[in-house]
PDB file of C-alpha atoms in Angstrom:
ATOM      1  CA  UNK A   1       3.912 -20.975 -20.876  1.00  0.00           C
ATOM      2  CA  UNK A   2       1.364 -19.489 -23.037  1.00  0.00           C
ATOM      3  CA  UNK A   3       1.854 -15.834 -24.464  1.00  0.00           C
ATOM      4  CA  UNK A   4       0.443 -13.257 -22.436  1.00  0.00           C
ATOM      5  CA  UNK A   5      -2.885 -11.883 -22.536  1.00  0.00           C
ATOM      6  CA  UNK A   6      -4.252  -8.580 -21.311  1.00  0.00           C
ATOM      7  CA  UNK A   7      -5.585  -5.261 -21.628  1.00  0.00           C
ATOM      8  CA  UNK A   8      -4.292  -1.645 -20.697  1.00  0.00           C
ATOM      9  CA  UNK A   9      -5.733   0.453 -18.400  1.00  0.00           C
ATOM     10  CA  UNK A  10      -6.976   3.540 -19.290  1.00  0.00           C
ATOM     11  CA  UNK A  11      -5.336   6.033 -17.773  1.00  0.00           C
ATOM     12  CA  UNK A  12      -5.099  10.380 -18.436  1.00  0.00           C
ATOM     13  CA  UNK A  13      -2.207  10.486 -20.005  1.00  0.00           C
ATOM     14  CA  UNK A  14      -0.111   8.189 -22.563  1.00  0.00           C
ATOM     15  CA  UNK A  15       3.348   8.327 -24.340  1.00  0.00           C
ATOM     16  CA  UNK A  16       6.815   6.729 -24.718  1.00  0.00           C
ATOM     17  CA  UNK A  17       8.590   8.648 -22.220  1.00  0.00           C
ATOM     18  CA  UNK A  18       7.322   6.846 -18.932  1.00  0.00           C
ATOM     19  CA  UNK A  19      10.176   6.076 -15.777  1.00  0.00           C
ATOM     20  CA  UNK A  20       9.875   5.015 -12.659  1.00  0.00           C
ATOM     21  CA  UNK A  21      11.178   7.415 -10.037  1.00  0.00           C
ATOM     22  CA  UNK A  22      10.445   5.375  -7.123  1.00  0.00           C
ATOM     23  CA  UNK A  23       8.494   2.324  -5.469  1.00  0.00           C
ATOM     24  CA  UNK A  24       7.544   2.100  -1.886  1.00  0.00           C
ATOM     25  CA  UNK A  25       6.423  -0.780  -0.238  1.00  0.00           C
ATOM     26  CA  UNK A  26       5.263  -0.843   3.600  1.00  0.00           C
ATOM     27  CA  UNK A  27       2.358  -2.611   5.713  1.00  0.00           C
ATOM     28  CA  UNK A  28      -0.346  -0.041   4.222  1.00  0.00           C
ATOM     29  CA  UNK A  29       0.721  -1.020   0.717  1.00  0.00           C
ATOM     30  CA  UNK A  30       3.009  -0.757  -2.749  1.00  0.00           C
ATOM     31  CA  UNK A  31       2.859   2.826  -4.308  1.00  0.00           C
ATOM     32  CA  UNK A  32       4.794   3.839  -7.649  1.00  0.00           C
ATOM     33  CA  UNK A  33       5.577   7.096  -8.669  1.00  0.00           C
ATOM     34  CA  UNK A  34       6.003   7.617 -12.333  1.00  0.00           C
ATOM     35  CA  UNK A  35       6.839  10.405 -14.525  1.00  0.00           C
ATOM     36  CA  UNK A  36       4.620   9.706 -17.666  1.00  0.00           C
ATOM     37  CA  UNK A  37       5.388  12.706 -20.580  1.00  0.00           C
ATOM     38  CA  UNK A  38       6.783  15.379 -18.301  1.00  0.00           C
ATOM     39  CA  UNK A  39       3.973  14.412 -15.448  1.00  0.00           C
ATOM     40  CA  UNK A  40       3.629  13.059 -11.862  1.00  0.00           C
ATOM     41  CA  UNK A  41       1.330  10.070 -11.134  1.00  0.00           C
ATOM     42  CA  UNK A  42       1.177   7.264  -8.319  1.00  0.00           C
ATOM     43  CA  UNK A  43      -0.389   4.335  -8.329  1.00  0.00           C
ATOM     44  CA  UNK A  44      -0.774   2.491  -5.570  1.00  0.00           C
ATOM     45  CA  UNK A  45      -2.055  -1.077  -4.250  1.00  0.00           C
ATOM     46  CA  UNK A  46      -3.284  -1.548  -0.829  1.00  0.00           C
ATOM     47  CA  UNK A  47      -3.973  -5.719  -1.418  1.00  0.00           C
ATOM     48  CA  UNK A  48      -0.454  -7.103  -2.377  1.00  0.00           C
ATOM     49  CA  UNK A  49       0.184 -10.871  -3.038  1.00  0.00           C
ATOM     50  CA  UNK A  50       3.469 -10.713  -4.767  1.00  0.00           C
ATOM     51  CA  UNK A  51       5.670  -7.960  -6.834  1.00  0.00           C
ATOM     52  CA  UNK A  52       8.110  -7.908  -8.960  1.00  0.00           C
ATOM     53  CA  UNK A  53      10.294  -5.630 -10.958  1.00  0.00           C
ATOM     54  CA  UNK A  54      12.521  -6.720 -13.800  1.00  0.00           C
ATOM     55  CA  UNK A  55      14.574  -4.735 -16.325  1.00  0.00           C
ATOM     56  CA  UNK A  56      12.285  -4.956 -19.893  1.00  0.00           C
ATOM     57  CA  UNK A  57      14.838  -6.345 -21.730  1.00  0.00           C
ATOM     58  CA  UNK A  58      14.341  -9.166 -19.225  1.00  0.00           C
ATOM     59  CA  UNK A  59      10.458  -9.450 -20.603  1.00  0.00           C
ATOM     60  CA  UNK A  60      11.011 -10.013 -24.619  1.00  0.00           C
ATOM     61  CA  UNK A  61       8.008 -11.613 -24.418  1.00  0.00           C
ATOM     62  CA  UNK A  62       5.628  -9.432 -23.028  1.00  0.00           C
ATOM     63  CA  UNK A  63       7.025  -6.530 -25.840  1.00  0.00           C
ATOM     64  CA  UNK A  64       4.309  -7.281 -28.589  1.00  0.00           C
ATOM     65  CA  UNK A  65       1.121  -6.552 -26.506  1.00  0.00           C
ATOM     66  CA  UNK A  66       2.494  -4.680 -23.635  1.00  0.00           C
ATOM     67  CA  UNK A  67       4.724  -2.312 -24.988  1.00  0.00           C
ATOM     68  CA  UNK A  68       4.484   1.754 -24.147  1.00  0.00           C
ATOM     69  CA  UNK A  69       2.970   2.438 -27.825  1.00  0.00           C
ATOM     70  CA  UNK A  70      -0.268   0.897 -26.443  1.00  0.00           C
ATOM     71  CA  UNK A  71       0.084   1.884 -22.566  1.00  0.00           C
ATOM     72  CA  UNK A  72       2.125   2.096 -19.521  1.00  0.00           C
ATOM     73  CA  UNK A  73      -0.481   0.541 -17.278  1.00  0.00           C
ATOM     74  CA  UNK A  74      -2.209  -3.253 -17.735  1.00  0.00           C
ATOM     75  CA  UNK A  75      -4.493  -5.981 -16.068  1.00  0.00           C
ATOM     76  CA  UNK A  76      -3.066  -9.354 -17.569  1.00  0.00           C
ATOM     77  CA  UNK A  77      -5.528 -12.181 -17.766  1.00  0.00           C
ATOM     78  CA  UNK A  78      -3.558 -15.271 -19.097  1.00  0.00           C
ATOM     79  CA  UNK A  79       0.669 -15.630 -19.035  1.00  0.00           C
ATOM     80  CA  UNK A  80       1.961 -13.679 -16.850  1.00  0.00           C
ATOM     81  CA  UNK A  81       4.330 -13.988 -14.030  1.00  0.00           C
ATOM     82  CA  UNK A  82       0.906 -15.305 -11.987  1.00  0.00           C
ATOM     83  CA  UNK A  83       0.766 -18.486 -14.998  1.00  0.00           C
ATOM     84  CA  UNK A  84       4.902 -18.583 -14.546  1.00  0.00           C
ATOM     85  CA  UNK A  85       4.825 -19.052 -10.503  1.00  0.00           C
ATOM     86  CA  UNK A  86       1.660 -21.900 -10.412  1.00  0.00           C
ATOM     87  CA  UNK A  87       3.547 -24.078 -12.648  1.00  0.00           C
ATOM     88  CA  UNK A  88       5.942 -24.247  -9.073  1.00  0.00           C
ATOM     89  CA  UNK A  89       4.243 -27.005  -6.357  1.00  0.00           C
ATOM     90  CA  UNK A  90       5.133 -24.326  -3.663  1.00  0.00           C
ATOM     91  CA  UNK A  91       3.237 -21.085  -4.854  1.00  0.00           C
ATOM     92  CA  UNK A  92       0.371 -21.154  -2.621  1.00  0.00           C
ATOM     93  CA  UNK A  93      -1.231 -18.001  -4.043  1.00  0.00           C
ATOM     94  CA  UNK A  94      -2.533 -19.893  -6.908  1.00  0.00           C
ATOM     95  CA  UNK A  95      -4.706 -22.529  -4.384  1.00  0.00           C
ATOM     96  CA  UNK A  96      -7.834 -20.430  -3.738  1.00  0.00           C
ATOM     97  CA  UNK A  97      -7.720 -16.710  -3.526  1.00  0.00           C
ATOM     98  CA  UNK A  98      -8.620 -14.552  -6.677  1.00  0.00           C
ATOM     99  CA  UNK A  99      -5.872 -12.516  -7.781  1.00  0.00           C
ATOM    100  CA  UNK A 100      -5.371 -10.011 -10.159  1.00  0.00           C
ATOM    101  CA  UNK A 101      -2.280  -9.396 -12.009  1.00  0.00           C
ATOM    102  CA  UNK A 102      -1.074  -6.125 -13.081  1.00  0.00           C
ATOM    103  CA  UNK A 103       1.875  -4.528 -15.215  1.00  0.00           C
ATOM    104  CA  UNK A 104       3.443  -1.575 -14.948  1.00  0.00           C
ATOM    105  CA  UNK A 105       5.802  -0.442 -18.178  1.00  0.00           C
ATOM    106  CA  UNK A 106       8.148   1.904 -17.920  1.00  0.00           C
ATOM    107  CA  UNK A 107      11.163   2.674 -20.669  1.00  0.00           C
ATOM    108  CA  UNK A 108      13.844   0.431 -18.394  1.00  0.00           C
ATOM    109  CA  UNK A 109      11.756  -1.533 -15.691  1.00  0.00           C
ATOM    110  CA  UNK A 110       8.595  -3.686 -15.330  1.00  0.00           C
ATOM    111  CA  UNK A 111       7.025  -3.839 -12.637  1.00  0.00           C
ATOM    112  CA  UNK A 112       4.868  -7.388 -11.588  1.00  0.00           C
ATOM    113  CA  UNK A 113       1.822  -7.053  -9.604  1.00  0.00           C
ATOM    114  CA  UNK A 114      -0.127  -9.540  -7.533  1.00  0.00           C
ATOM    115  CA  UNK A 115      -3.049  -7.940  -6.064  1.00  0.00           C
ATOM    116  CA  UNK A 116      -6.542  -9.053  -4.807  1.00  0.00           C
ATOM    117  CA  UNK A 117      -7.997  -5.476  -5.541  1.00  0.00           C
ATOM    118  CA  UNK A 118     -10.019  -4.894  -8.420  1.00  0.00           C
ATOM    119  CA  UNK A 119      -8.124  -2.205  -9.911  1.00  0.00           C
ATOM    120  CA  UNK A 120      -5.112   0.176  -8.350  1.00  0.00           C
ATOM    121  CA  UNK A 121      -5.214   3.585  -7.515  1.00  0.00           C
ATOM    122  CA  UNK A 122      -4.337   6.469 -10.141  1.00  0.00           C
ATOM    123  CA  UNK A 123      -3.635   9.682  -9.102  1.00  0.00           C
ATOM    124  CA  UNK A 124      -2.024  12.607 -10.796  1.00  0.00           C
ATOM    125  CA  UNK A 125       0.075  15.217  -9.938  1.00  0.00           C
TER     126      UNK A 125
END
């Protein structure tokens, strides 16, 4: 697997101290709510293929370019968990549809996104 490749997102507001307080997924979609610095925000997906949410320490190497000094919020474009699961002759996502794949960093999980939407919601509290 090659290293992975992205950019953040730019979002309104930065910093180290970013947790997850909660992740809710239902037939309308996946919505996170994070506390980022002392603030509210969700983000939310209404096109999911696939999540997935693993402790960081899990993700050693996704630390050098997606770590919370340079964002909490990324679109990956080359090893991610999308380049990990079509190496497997039963992921079917990879066959045809156009996926995007996003990451969400907090300071103890990451969260995986599959998505066929452009780009996810951000809204602040």
């Amino acid at each position: 697997m090659s290293d992975p490749k992205g950019l953040p997102i730019a979002v309104e507001c930065l910093g180290d101290e970013v947790y997850l307080q909660s992740l809710h997924y239902d037939l309308d979609g996946l919505s996170l709510c994070l506390k980022v610095e002392n603030r509210l925000v969700e983000v939310c997906f209404h096109s999911i293929q696939g999540l997935r949410m693993l402790n960081e320490g899990d993700l050693l190497e996704f630390w050098a370019e997606f770590s919370l000094s340079n964002g909490w919020l990324y679109q990956l474009s080359d090893g991610g968990w999308f380049a990990l699961e079509s190496n497997r002759g039963g992921f079917m996502a990879s066959g045809g549809k156009a996926l995007n794949e996003f990451l969400i960093v907090t300071r103890k999980e990451c969260v995986s996104v599959l998505s066929a939407e452009s780009m996810p919601s951000v809204r602040w509290g």
